[in-house]
C-alpha atoms as one frame of an Amber mdcrd trajectory, in Angstrom:
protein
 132.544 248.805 115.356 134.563 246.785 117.824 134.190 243.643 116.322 135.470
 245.431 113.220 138.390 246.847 114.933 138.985 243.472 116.891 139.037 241.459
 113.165 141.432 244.293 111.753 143.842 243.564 114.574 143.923 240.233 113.962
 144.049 240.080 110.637 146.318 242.613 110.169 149.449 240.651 112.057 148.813
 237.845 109.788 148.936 240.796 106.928 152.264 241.575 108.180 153.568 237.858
 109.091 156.552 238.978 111.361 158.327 241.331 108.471 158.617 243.943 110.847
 160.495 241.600 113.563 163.043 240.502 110.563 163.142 244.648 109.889 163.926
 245.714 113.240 166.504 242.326 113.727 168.450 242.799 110.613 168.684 247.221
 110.803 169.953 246.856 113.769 172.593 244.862 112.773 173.585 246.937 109.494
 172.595 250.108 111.011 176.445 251.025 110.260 176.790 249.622 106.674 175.016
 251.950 104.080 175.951 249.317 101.277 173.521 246.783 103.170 171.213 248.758
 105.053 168.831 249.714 102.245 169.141 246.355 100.598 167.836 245.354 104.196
 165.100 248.130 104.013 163.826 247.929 100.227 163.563 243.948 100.192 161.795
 243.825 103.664 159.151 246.394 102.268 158.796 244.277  98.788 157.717 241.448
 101.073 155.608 243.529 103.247 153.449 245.340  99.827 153.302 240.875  98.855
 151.908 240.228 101.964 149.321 243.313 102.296 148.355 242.912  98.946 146.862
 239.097  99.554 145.663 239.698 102.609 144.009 242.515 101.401 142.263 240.156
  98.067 141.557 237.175 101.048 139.878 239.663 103.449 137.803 241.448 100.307
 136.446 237.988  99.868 135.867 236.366 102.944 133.484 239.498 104.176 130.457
 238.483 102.342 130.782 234.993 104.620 131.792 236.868 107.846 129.169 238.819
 107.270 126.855 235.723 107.634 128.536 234.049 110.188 127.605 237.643 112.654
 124.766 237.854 110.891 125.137 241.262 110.630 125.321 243.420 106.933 127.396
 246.029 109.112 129.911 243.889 109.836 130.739 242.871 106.493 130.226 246.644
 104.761 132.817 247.503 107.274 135.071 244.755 106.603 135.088 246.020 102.825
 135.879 249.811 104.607 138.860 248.043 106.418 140.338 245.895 103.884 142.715
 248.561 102.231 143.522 249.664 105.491 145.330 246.474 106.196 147.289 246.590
 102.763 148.770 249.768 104.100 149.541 248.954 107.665 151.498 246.072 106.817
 153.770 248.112 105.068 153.798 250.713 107.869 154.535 248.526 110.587 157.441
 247.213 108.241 158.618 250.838 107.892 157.942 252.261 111.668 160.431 248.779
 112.456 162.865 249.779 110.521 163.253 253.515 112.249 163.327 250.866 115.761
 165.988 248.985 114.280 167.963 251.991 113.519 167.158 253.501 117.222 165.430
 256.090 115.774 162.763 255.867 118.910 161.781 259.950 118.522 160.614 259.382
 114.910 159.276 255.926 115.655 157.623 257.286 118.482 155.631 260.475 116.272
 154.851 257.918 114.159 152.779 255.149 116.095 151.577 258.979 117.705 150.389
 260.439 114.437 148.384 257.191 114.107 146.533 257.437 117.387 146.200 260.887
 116.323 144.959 260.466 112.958 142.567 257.650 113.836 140.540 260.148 115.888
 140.805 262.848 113.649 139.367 261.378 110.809 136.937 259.609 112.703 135.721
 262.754 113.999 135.325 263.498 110.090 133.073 260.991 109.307 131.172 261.137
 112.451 130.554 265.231 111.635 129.888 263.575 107.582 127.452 261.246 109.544
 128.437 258.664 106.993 126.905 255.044 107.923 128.124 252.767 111.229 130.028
 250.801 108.744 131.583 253.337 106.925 133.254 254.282 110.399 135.478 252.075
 109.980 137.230 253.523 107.310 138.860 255.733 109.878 141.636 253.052 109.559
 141.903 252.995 105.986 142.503 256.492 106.057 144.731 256.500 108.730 147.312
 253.763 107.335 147.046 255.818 104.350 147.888 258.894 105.024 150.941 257.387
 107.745 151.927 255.559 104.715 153.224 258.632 102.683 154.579 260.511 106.025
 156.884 257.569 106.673 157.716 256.634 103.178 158.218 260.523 102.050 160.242
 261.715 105.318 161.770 258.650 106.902 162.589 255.607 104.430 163.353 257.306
 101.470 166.006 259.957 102.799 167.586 256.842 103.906 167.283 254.311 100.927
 168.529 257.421  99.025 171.739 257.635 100.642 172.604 253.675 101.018 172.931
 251.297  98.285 169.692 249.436  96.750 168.643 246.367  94.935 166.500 244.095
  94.936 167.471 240.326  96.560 165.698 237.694  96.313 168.183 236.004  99.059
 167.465 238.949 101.563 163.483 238.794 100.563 163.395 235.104 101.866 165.379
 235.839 104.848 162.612 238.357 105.769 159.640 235.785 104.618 160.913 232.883
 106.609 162.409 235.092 109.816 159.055 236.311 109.952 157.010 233.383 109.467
 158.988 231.683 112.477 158.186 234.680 114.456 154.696 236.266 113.358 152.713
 233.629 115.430 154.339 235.336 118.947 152.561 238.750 117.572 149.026 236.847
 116.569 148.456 235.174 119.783 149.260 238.210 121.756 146.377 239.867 119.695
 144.276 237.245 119.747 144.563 237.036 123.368 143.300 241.037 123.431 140.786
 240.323 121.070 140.063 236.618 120.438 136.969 237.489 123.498 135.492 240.213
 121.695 135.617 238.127 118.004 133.437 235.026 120.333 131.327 236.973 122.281
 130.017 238.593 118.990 128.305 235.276 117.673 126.262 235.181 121.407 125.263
 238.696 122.351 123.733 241.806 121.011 125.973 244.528 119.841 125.034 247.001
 122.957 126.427 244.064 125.634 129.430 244.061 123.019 130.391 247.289 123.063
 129.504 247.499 126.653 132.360 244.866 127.376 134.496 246.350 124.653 134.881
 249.309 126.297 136.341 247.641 129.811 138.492 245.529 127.634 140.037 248.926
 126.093 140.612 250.067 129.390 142.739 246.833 130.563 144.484 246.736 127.304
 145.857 250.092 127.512 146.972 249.227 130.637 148.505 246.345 129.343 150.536
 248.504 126.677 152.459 250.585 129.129 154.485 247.536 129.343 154.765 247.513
 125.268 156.535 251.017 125.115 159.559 249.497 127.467 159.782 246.630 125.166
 160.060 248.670 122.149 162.881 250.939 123.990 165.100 248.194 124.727 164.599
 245.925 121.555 167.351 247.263 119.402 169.970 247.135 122.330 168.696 243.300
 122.689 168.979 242.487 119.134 173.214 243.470 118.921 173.978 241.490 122.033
């Protein structure tokens, strides 16, 4: 399971490739113009759903040969559980950026909440189910799912509907190549968290994994107490 979650974290910034630092850079800056602002929005989630979508086809077909590489049949059943999952969370971290950029931090704030929350709901679900190991991991399918019409449905659209939209192709590459000069900042900081767990899975059992899995979680969510200031103070950072 944590060698699943560690390759969904990984994979998933690549999914997103820096959208959501373009999102939170340029909302912040037409947080005041409506005739902008959901040009800003729409265009930055049209590159997101591009994005998802082929990570979502190159992770479908690289779990047969992950699966070999771990030797494990788990590991790439639960790949296949995970794979929509990361479809929907690039679009989600593209929208939950966009409530940052607009210093909506309450509503950005229930929202990366809801997902903790839903993450151990649902897992509870399939635990009580007693589905298979890998089918565990849909817990984060389901999750980016379900966040995915909360956000869209009570956030983004109220605010699309009352600002002016089109789609730009001139505002869709300014998202694309912001992003790409800035995604790598987000995949090394994950790799960093989980690059350990990814190696250590090719050399040892999976009860010694999850053993040091477990101490890693503890040190990482130590590690994002310092995350929540960051995400306060970005959109004052971006307007200086």
């Amino acid at each position: 399971f944590n060698q699943i979650l560690a390759f969904y974290v990984v994979i998933s910034q690549f999914a997103v490739g820096g959208t959501h630092h373009s999102m939170l850079k340029h909302t912040a800056e037409t947080a005041n113009n409506k005739n902008l602002l959901g040009i800003v929005i729409l265009n930055g989630l049209l590159v997101s759903i591009i994005l998802g979508a082929l990570f979502y086809f190159l992770t479908y077909v690289l779990s047969a040969p992950l699966g070999r590489l771990y030797k494990s049949e788990n590991f790439h059943k639960g790949i296949l559980y995970i794979a929509p999952g990361i479809f929907f969370y690039s679009i989600n971290k593209v929208q939950l950026a966009a409530l940052n950029g607009l210093s909506m931090l309450k509503h950005y704030s229930l929202g990366q909440i809801l997902r903790s929350f839903l993450i151990l709901f649902s897992l509870s679900i399939l635990i009580y189910l007693q589905v298979s190991a890998p089918a565990l991991a849909a817990c984060f399918t389901i999750t980016e799912m379900i966040l995915f019409f909360i956000l869209l449905f009570f956030y983004i659209l109220p605010i699309l509907k009352d600002s002016n939209i089109k789609i730009s192709i001139p505002w869709g590459k300014a998202h694309l190549f912001f992003g790409l000069k800035s995604f790598i900042s987000g995949v090394i900081m994950e790799l960093n968290m989980r690059a350990d767990v990814l190696i250590l899975g090719l050399f040892v059992d999976a009860t010694m994994l999850g053993i040091y899995s477990f101490v890693a979680m503890i040190v990482e969510g130590i590690y994002n107490l310092l995350i929540v200031i960051r995400t306060t103070i970005n959109p004052s950072l971006v307007i200086l």
